[in-house]
Amino acid sequence: MLSPERIERLRGQIDAARRRIDTARSHAGRVATAAGTAAATAGLFTPEVFGESLLATAAATGAGLVLLPTGRSEGHQRATSVVMYLTPGVSLTGVLIAERIVSGLHWGEALAVALWSAGTWWLRPARAARHMLVPPLPPLPKQPTGDLVPEQPVYAHPAAQWWAERAAVEGGAAPATVLEDIERTGENAMKAVIRAAVPGEPVPDISVRRLSALMDVPQDLITLGPVPGRGASVQLLTVGTADEAKDARTVWATRIAPLAMPGATITEINFGRMTTAVDMNKEIDA
C-alpha cells in the first residue's frame, strides 16, 4: 500500500507530465498555424501547391479530431468543442479553394489569408476546444527570487528583539537561539528562557563573559542553568538580583520585626472594607 507521501509525489509527477504534454501541444498548434499561413500564402502565387496543401490540412485536422477527448463530455458541450476544433482546418480549406477558383492575385485572397492567420494565432479555437473538455492545470506558484529579503520575525518583547539582533546572530554570544518567557523580577533584574532555534538541538555553549560585555552587566549578576523539568534544548538565564517579596509577612519579618519587635511573627491579618473603618486585628506571637 502506498504511503500518503508516495501518493502525493506520484500526483506531482503526473501533474508535471500533463503540463509538459500541454506545452508540447501548444507548440505544435503554433507550428501548424505557421504552416497553414505558409501554404495559403504560397497558394496566392503558385496554384500547383493546392493539392498538397489541401491534403495536409485534412490530415492534420482529422488526426487532431481523433485524439480530441470528446468522450469526457456529451450533448451541447461535445458538439461545441468539435465545431471549435474544426474551425481552423475548415476555414483554411475554404481559403485554399477560393485561391484555386479565383484566377490571378486578388486583394480579397490576401485579406482572407491575413484574417485566417491572425484569428487562428490569437484566438486558438482548437486549444480552447481541448481545454473545454479537459481543463488545464493551474499555473505553478512563482518561486521567490534571490533578490528578495526574507521577512524578519516580529518579536513581542523588546528584549527578545534585542537578543535576536545582537546575541543570536552568527558569531554572536548565543548564535541560533531565541529568548522567550521573559519575566522582570526586579527593578534591574530579569529571568528568561534561552531556546535553541533548531528543534531537537541543544542550546550552544554560551560564554557568560561575552554576555557580560554585550549587556554591560557584571559577570557575577548573570547566571545560566538548566530549566527544571526540561532538556538541553533550553536554558534558564537570570540577570541581576530579584527583589524580595513585598507581602506583609515578609516586610514584617525583614524590616519591622528586627527593629521594633525582634522575634515576633505575623500569624493572621484581617482587613476591613475601604468604605468603613479599617479593622486590623493582628495576632502577634512573641
Tab-separated table of C-alpha atoms in Angstrom, residues 46-181:
chain	number	residue	atom	x	y	z
A	46	THR	CA	1.564	29.021	-57.021
A	47	PRO	CA	-1.676	27.134	-57.723
A	48	GLU	CA	0.318	23.893	-58.087
A	49	VAL	CA	0.578	23.500	-54.275
A	50	PHE	CA	-3.200	23.406	-53.877
A	51	GLY	CA	-3.480	19.616	-53.742
A	52	GLU	CA	-0.633	19.096	-51.246
A	53	SER	CA	-1.857	21.908	-49.010
A	54	LEU	CA	-5.436	20.634	-49.001
A	55	LEU	CA	-4.314	17.077	-48.215
A	56	ALA	CA	-2.031	18.215	-45.383
A	57	THR	CA	-4.814	20.358	-43.882
A	58	ALA	CA	-7.305	17.485	-43.960
A	59	ALA	CA	-4.789	15.046	-42.450
A	60	ALA	CA	-3.804	17.368	-39.598
A	61	THR	CA	-7.398	18.274	-38.772
A	62	GLY	CA	-8.567	14.658	-38.903
A	63	ALA	CA	-5.713	13.383	-36.712
A	64	GLY	CA	-6.375	16.057	-34.124
A	65	LEU	CA	-10.086	15.317	-34.126
A	66	VAL	CA	-9.415	11.630	-33.477
A	67	LEU	CA	-7.255	12.492	-30.470
A	68	LEU	CA	-9.752	15.025	-29.099
A	69	PRO	CA	-11.172	13.547	-25.842
A	70	THR	CA	-14.830	14.037	-26.740
A	71	GLY	CA	-15.810	11.014	-24.640
A	72	ARG	CA	-15.475	13.114	-21.487
A	73	SER	CA	-18.488	15.223	-22.404
A	74	GLU	CA	-21.780	14.899	-24.167
A	75	GLY	CA	-24.562	16.964	-25.660
A	76	HIS	CA	-24.059	20.655	-26.312
A	77	GLN	CA	-20.551	20.820	-24.851
A	78	ARG	CA	-19.335	17.969	-27.036
A	79	ALA	CA	-20.801	19.448	-30.217
A	80	THR	CA	-19.417	22.906	-29.427
A	81	SER	CA	-15.902	21.577	-28.795
A	82	VAL	CA	-15.930	19.615	-32.095
A	83	VAL	CA	-17.063	22.675	-34.070
A	84	MET	CA	-14.405	24.859	-32.407
A	85	TYR	CA	-11.682	22.294	-33.160
A	86	LEU	CA	-12.698	22.003	-36.826
A	87	THR	CA	-12.887	25.763	-37.361
A	88	PRO	CA	-9.201	26.396	-38.264
A	89	GLY	CA	-8.960	23.469	-40.700
A	90	VAL	CA	-12.320	24.073	-42.386
A	91	SER	CA	-11.699	27.805	-42.761
A	92	LEU	CA	-8.199	27.184	-44.184
A	93	THR	CA	-9.706	24.727	-46.655
A	94	GLY	CA	-12.136	27.433	-47.764
A	95	VAL	CA	-9.274	29.883	-48.273
A	96	LEU	CA	-7.337	27.341	-50.356
A	97	ILE	CA	-10.376	26.555	-52.512
A	98	ALA	CA	-11.031	30.272	-53.065
A	99	GLU	CA	-7.431	30.739	-54.188
A	100	ARG	CA	-7.861	27.867	-56.649
A	101	ILE	CA	-11.090	29.247	-58.097
A	102	VAL	CA	-10.017	32.898	-58.402
A	103	SER	CA	-7.504	33.351	-61.157
A	104	GLY	CA	-4.530	35.592	-60.574
A	105	LEU	CA	-3.682	37.505	-57.437
A	106	HIS	CA	-6.639	39.285	-55.832
A	107	TRP	CA	-6.573	41.537	-52.813
A	108	GLY	CA	-9.506	39.647	-51.290
A	109	GLU	CA	-7.459	36.442	-51.200
A	110	ALA	CA	-4.594	38.191	-49.431
A	111	LEU	CA	-7.048	39.669	-46.920
A	112	ALA	CA	-8.538	36.232	-46.266
A	113	VAL	CA	-5.077	34.753	-45.609
A	114	ALA	CA	-4.243	37.598	-43.226
A	115	LEU	CA	-7.528	37.264	-41.323
A	116	TRP	CA	-7.167	33.486	-41.009
A	117	SER	CA	-3.588	33.738	-39.771
A	118	ALA	CA	-4.272	36.463	-37.222
A	119	GLY	CA	-7.522	34.932	-35.955
A	120	THR	CA	-6.088	31.442	-35.561
A	121	TRP	CA	-2.902	32.716	-33.911
A	122	TRP	CA	-4.663	34.849	-31.311
A	123	LEU	CA	-7.964	33.013	-30.712
A	124	ARG	CA	-6.576	29.462	-30.906
A	125	PRO	CA	-10.009	27.754	-31.228
A	126	ALA	CA	-8.538	24.214	-31.313
A	127	ARG	CA	-6.715	24.735	-27.999
A	128	ALA	CA	-9.820	26.315	-26.466
A	129	ALA	CA	-11.867	23.278	-27.566
A	130	ARG	CA	-9.476	20.879	-25.808
A	131	HIS	CA	-9.458	22.952	-22.639
A	132	MET	CA	-13.245	22.934	-22.708
A	133	LEU	CA	-13.121	19.139	-22.448
A	134	VAL	CA	-10.022	18.860	-20.213
A	135	PRO	CA	-9.463	21.977	-18.074
A	136	PRO	CA	-5.773	22.863	-17.802
A	137	LEU	CA	-3.899	22.613	-14.521
A	138	PRO	CA	-3.446	25.838	-12.556
A	139	PRO	CA	-0.080	27.533	-13.069
A	140	LEU	CA	2.706	26.726	-10.651
A	141	PRO	CA	3.226	29.273	-7.871
A	142	LYS	CA	6.019	31.705	-8.521
A	143	GLN	CA	9.213	30.981	-6.635
A	144	PRO	CA	10.740	33.892	-4.709
A	145	THR	CA	13.798	35.358	-6.380
A	146	GLY	CA	17.144	35.607	-4.680
A	147	ASP	CA	16.894	39.404	-4.592
A	148	LEU	CA	14.028	39.326	-2.118
A	149	VAL	CA	14.956	39.798	1.521
A	150	PRO	CA	13.275	37.190	3.776
A	151	GLU	CA	10.757	38.658	6.144
A	152	GLN	CA	12.156	39.096	9.608
A	153	PRO	CA	10.133	37.738	12.548
A	154	VAL	CA	8.430	40.274	14.781
A	155	TYR	CA	9.072	39.773	18.487
A	156	ALA	CA	6.511	40.861	21.047
A	157	HIS	CA	9.057	41.683	23.750
A	158	PRO	CA	11.799	44.274	23.162
A	159	ALA	CA	14.320	42.084	24.985
A	160	ALA	CA	13.621	39.204	22.585
A	161	GLN	CA	14.098	41.562	19.631
A	162	TRP	CA	17.351	42.859	21.103
A	163	TRP	CA	18.548	39.282	21.702
A	164	ALA	CA	17.757	38.265	18.112
A	165	GLU	CA	19.623	41.263	16.678
A	166	ARG	CA	22.654	41.273	18.998
A	167	ALA	CA	23.230	37.917	20.699
A	168	ALA	CA	21.622	35.289	18.412
A	169	VAL	CA	23.317	36.351	15.181
A	170	GLU	CA	26.065	34.254	13.623
A	171	GLY	CA	29.263	34.874	15.556
A	172	GLY	CA	27.325	36.410	18.452
A	173	ALA	CA	27.353	35.407	22.109
A	174	ALA	CA	24.444	32.940	21.654
A	175	PRO	CA	24.034	32.091	17.948
A	176	ALA	CA	20.942	30.261	16.702
A	177	THR	CA	18.958	30.830	19.888
A	178	VAL	CA	15.700	32.520	20.834
A	179	LEU	CA	14.849	34.378	24.028
A	180	GLU	CA	11.365	33.698	25.410
A	181	ASP	CA	9.295	33.590	28.627
